[in-house]
Tab-separated table of C-alpha atoms and ligand atoms in Angstrom:
chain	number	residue	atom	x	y	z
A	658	UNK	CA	56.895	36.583	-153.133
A	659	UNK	CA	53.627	34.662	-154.352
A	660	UNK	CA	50.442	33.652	-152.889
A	661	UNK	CA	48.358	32.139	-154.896
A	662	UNK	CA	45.003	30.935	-153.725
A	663	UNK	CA	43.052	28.797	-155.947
A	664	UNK	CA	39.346	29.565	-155.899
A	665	UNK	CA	37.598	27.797	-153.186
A	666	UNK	CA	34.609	25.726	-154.349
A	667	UNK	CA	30.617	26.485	-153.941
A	668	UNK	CA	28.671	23.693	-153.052
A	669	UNK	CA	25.161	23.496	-152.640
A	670	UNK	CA	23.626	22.019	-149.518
A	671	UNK	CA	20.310	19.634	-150.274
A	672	UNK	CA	17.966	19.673	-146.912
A	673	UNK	CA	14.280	18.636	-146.785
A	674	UNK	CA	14.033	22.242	-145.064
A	675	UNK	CA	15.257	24.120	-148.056
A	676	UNK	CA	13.123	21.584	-150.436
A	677	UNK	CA	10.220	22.901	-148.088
A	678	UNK	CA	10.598	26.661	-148.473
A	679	UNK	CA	11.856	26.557	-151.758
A	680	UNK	CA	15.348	27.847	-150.887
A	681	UNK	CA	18.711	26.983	-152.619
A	682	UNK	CA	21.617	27.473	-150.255
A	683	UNK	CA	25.044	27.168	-151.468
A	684	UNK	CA	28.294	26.937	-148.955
A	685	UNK	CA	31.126	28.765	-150.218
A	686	UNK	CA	34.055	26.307	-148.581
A	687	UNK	CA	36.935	28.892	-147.242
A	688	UNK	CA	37.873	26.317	-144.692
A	689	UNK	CA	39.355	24.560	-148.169
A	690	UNK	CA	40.775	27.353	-149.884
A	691	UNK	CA	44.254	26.802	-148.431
A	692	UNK	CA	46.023	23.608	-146.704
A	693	UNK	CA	47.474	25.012	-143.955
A	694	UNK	CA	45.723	28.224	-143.428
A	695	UNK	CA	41.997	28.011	-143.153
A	696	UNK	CA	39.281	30.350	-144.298
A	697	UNK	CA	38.902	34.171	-143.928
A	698	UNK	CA	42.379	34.336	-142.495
A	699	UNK	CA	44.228	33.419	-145.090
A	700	UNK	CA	42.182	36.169	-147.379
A	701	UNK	CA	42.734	39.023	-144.802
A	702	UNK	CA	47.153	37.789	-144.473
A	703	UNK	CA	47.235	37.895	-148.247
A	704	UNK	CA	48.301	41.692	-149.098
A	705	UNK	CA	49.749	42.321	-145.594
A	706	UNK	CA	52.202	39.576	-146.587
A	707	UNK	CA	52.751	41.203	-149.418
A	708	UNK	CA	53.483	44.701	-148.135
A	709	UNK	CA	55.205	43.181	-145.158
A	710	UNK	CA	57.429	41.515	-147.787
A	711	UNK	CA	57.839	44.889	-150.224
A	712	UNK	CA	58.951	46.954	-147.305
A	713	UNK	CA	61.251	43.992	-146.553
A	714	UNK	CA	60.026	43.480	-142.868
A	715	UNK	CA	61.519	39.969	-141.766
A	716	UNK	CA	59.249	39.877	-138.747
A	717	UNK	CA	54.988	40.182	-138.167
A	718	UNK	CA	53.738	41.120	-134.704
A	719	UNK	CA	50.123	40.821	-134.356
A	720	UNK	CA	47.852	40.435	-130.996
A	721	UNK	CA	45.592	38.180	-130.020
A	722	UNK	CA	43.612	35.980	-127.264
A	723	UNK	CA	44.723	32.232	-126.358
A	724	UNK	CA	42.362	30.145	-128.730
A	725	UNK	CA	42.287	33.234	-131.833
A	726	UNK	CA	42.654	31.466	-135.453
A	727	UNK	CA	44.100	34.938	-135.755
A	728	UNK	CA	47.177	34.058	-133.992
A	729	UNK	CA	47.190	30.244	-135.344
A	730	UNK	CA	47.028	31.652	-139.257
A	731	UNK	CA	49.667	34.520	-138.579
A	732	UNK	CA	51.964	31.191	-136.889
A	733	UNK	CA	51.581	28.983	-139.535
A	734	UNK	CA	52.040	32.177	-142.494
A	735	UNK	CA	54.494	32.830	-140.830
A	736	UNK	CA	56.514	29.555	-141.473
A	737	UNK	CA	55.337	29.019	-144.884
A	738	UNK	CA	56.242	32.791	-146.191
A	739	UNK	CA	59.385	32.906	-144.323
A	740	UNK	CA	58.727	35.620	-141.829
A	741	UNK	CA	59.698	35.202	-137.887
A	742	UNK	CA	55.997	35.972	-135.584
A	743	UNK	CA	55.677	37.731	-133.051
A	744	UNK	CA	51.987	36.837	-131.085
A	745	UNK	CA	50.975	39.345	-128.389
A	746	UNK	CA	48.603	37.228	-126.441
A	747	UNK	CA	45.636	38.648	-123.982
A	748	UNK	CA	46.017	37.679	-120.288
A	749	UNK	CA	48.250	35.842	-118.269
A	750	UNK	CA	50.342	32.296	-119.655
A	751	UNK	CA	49.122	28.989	-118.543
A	752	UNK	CA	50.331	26.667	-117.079
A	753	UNK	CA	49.054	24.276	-119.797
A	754	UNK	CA	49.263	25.327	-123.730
A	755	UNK	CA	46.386	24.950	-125.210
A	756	UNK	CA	45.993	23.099	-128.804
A	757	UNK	CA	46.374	27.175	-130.567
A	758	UNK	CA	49.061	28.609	-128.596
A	759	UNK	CA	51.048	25.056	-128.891
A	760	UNK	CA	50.699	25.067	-132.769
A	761	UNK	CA	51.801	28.456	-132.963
A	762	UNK	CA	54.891	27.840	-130.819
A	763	UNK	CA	55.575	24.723	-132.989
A	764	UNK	CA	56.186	27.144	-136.426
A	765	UNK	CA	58.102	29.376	-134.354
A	766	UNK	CA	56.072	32.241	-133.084
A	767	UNK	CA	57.124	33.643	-129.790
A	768	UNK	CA	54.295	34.702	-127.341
A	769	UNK	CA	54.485	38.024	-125.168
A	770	UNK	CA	51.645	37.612	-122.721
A	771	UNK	CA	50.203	41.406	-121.694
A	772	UNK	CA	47.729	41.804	-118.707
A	773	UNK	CA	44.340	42.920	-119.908
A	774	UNK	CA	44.259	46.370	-118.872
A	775	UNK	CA	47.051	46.861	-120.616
A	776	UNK	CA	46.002	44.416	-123.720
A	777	UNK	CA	42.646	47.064	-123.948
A	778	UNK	CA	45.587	49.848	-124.994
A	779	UNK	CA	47.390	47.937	-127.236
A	780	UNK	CA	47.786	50.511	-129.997
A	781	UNK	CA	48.709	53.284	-128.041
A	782	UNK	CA	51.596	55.390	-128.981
A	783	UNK	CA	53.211	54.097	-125.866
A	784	UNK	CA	52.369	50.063	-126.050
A	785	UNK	CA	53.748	50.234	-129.859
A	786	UNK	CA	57.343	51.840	-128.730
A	787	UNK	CA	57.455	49.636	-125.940
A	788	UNK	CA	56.889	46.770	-128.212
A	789	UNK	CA	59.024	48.049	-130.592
A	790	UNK	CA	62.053	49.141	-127.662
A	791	UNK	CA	61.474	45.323	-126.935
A	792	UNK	CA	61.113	43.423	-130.446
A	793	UNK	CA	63.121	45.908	-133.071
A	794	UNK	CA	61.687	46.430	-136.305
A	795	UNK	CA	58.339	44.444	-137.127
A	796	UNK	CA	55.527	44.743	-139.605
A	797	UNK	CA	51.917	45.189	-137.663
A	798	UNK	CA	48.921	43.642	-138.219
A	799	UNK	CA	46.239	44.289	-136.012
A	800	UNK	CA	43.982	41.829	-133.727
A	801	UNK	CA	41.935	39.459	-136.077
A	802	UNK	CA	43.967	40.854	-138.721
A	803	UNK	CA	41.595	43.420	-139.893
A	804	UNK	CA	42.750	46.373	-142.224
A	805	UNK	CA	42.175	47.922	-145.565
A	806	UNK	CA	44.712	45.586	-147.401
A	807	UNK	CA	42.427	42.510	-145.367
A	808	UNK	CA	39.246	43.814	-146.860
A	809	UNK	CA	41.273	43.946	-150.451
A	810	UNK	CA	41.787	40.317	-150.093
A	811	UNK	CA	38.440	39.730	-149.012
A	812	UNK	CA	36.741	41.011	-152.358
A	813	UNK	CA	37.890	38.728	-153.885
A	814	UNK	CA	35.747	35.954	-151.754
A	815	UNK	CA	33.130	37.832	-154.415
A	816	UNK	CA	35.778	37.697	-157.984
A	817	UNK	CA	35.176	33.395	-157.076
A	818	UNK	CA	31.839	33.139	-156.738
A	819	UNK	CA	30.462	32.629	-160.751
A	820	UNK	CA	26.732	31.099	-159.365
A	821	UNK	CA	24.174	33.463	-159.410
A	822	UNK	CA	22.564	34.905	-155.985
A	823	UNK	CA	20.467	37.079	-154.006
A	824	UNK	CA	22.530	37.147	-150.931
A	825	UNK	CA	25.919	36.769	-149.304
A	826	UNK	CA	25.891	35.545	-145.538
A	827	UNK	CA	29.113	35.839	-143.196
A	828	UNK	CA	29.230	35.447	-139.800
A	829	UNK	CA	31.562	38.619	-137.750
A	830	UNK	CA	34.114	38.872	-135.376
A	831	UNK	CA	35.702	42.666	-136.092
A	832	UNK	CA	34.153	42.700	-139.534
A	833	UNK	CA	36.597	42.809	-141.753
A	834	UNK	CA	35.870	39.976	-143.874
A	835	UNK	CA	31.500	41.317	-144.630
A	836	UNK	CA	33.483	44.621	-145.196
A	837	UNK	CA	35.525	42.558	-147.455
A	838	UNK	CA	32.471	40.941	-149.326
A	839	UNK	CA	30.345	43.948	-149.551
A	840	UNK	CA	33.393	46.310	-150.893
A	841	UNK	CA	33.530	43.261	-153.533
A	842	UNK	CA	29.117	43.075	-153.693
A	843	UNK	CA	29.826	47.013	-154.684
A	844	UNK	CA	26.521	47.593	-154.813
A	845	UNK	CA	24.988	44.731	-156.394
A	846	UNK	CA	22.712	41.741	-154.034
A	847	UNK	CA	22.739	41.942	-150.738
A	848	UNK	CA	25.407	40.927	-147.842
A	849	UNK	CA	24.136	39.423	-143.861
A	850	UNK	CA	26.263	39.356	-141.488
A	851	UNK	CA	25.969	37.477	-138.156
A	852	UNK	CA	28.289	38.612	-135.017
A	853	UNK	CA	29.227	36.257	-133.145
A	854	UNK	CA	29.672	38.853	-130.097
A	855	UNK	CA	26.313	39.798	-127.486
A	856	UNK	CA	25.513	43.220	-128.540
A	857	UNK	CA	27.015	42.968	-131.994
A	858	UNK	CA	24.799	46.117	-133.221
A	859	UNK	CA	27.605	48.433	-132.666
A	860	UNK	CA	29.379	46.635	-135.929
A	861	UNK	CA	27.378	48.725	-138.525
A	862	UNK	CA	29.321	51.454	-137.834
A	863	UNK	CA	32.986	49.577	-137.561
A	864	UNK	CA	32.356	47.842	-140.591
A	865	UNK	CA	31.378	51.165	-142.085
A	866	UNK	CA	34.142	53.013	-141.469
A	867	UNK	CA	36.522	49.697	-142.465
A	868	UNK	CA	34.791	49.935	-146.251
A	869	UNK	CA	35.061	54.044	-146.073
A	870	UNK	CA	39.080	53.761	-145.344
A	871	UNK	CA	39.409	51.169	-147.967
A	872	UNK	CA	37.158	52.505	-150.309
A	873	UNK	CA	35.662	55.728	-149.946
A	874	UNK	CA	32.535	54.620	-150.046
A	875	UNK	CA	29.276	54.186	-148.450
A	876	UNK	CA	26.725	50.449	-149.458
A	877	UNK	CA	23.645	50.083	-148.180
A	878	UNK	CA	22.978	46.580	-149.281
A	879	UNK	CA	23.506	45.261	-146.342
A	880	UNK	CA	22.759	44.109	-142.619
A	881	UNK	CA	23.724	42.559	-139.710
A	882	UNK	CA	21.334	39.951	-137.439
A	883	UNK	CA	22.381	39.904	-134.239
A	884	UNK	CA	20.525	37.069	-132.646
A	885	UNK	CA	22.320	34.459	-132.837
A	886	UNK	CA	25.400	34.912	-130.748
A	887	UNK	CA	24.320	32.166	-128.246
A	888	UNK	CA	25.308	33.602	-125.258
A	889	UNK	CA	28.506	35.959	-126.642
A	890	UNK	CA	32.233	35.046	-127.856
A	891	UNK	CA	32.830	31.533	-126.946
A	892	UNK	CA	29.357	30.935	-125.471
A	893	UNK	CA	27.122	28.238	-126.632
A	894	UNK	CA	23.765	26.541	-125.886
A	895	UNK	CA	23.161	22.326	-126.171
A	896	UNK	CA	21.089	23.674	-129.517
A	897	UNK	CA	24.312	25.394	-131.228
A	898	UNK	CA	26.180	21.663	-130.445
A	899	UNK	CA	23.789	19.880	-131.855
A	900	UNK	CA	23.005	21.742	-135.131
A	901	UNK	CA	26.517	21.378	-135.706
A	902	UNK	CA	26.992	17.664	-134.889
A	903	UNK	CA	23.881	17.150	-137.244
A	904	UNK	CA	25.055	19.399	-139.824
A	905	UNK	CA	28.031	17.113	-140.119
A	906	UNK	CA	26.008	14.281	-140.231
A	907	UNK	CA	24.048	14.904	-142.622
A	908	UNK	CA	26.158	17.302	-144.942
A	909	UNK	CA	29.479	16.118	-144.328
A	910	UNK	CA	30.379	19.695	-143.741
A	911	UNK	CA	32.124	20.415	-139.932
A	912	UNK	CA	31.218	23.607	-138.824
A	913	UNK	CA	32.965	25.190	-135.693
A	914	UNK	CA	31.226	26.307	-132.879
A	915	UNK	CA	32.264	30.080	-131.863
A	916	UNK	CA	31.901	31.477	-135.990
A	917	UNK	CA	30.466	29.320	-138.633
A	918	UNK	CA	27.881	27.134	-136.335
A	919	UNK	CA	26.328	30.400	-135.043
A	920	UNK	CA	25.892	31.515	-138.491
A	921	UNK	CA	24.862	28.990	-140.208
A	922	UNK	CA	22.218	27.987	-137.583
A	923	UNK	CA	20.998	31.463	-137.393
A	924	UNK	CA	20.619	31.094	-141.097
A	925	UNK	CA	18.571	28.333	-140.745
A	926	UNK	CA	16.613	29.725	-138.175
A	927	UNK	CA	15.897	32.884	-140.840
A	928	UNK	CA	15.073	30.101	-143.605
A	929	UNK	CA	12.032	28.664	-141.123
A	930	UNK	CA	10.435	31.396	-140.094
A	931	UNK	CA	10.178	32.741	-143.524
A	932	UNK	CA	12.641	35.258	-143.764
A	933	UNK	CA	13.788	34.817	-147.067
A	934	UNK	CA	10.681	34.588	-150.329
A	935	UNK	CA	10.664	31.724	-152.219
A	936	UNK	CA	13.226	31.071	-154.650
A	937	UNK	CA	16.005	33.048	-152.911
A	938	UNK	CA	19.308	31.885	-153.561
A	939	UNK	CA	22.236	32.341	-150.484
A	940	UNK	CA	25.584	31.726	-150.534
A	941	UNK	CA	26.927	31.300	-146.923
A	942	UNK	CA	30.585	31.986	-146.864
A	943	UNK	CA	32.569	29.220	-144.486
A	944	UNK	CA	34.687	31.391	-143.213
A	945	UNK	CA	36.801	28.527	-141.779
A	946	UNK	CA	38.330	28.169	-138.065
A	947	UNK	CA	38.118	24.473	-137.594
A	948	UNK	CA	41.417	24.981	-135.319
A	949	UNK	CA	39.182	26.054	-132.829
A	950	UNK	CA	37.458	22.621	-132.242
A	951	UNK	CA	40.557	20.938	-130.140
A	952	UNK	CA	40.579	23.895	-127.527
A	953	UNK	CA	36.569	24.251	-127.556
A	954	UNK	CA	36.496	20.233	-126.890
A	955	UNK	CA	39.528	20.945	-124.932
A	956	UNK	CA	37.478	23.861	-122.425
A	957	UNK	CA	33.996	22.365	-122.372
A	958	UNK	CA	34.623	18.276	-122.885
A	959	UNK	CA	34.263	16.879	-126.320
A	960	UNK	CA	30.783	18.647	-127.439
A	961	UNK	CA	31.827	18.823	-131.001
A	962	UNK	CA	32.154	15.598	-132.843
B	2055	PLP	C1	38.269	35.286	-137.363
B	2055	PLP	C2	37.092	34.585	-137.893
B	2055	PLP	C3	35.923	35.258	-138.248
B	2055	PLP	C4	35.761	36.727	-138.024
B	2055	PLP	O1	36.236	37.459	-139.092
B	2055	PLP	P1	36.144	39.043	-139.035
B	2055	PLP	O2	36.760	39.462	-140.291
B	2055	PLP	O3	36.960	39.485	-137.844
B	2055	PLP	O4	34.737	39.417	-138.882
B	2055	PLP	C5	34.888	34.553	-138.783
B	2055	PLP	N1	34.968	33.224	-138.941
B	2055	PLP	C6	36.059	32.535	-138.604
B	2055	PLP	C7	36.063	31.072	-138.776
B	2055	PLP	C8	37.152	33.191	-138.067
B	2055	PLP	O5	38.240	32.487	-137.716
């Protein structure tokens, strides 16, 4: 089995803002790096397809909530690499599929909805053998796909990038993928990340131990802002909507609104008030998820254009 992933390209976003401060910002475009499977989630499925496929597994299970590009990416992998899916999905079925879970039903996953009390426990010894007394044999990757063979692919986000720089921006569900990036950084410039959750402080020490299990290793060139989560997971304000409408405007560049639009206006935010000296060079990694759009447009009516 093959998957080869052409480097995605680096382009440079012009803004009288960045003219002002004296600021070159460059977007690494993830959302491109692969037609079917946008962004960071195609990095993080690369080696557990792989292993899945070297320990001959015919099947992935992998958990996730109703709108996760998690769960779209594993679907759509899934068809494309020739391996039945499995997505255990948080909470109780609707009525109604929404745009994710209909996608991933159209390559073929099937969906096993678990309560959330018992979603919270979902790697017990006891949820696994019940999943497994239920589905047979499968190959496990975990909620937002996060491991040490999904920080592996994530390096390489650094192997592409052939610009210079003085730092790396990523915005942070679990982590994995600014684990990823500053396993790659090894030591050299300087990775921010941006959580996307309320409270996302409590990261550091995830992400930590992600890049000690892969690597053995402790970086310090790094850190996380965590004010600019709008709210928390899925929350937004009429400023987030906006910045991203304009963004596209203006850029040509659609950002989505519960990962890339929080980071990328938080970024912004940084570059007015002066955060960064003059002449700093960023690369913000697009980290992809423009699946989301339908079901956020779908929930809260059309925001995103
Ligand atoms: C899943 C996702 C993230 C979060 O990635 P982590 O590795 O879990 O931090 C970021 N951006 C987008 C677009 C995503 O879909």
């Amino acid at each position: 089995m093959k998957i080869a992933l052409q480097p995605s390209p680096v382009q440079e976003i012009r803004d009288d803002l960045l003219t002002e401060k004296n600021i070159r910002l460059f977007i690494k475009r993830d959302d491109l790096l692969h037609a079917r499977i946008s962004g960071n989630k195609i990095r993080k499925l690369k080696y557990n397809l792989l292993q899945a496929h070297s320990e001959n597994h015919h099947t992935l299970l992998t958990f996730g909530g109703a709108y996760s590009n998690h769960i779209y990416a594993v679907a759509a992998a899934g068809e494309i690499y020739g391996f039945k899916t499995i997505g255990v999905i948080r909470g109780e079925p609707y009525p109604d599929l929404n745009p994710t879970l209909k996608f991933a039903i159209s390559k073929g996953m099937y969906l096993h909805y678990i309560s959330r009390s018992k979603y919270k426990n979902k790697y017990s010894a006891g949820s696994v053998s019940e999943l497994k007394e239920m589905f047979g044999l499968f190959y496990m990757i975990p909620e937002g796909g996060t491991n040490s063979l999904a920080l592996k692919g994530c390096t390489e986000i650094i192997d592409e990038i052939d610009i210079s720089y003085d730092y790396i921006t990523s915005c942070c569900g679990t982590g994995g993928t600014l684990g990823g990036i500053i396993a790659g950084l090894n030591g050299s410039q300087r990775a921010i990340g941006f959580p996307v959750l309320k409270g996302g402080a409590y990261l550091r020490k995830e992400i930590q131990d992600y890049i000690k299990k892969y690597k053995d290793k402790v970086y310090l060139n790094w850190h996380l802002v965590t004010d600019y989560h709008y709210g928390g997971y899925a929350k937004y304000s009429k400023e987030l909507v906006e910045f991203i409408n304009e963004f596209k405007r203006r850029q040509g560049i659609p950002l989505d609104p519960i990962y890339t639009g929080k980071m990328m206006s938080g970024l912004y935010d940084l570059i007015r008030k002066n955060e960064f000296r003059k002449g700093t060079r960023i690369v913000a990694v697009h980290t992809g998820g423009l699946q989301g759009i339908d079901g956020f447009n779908e929930r809260f009516g059309n925001l995103i254009e």
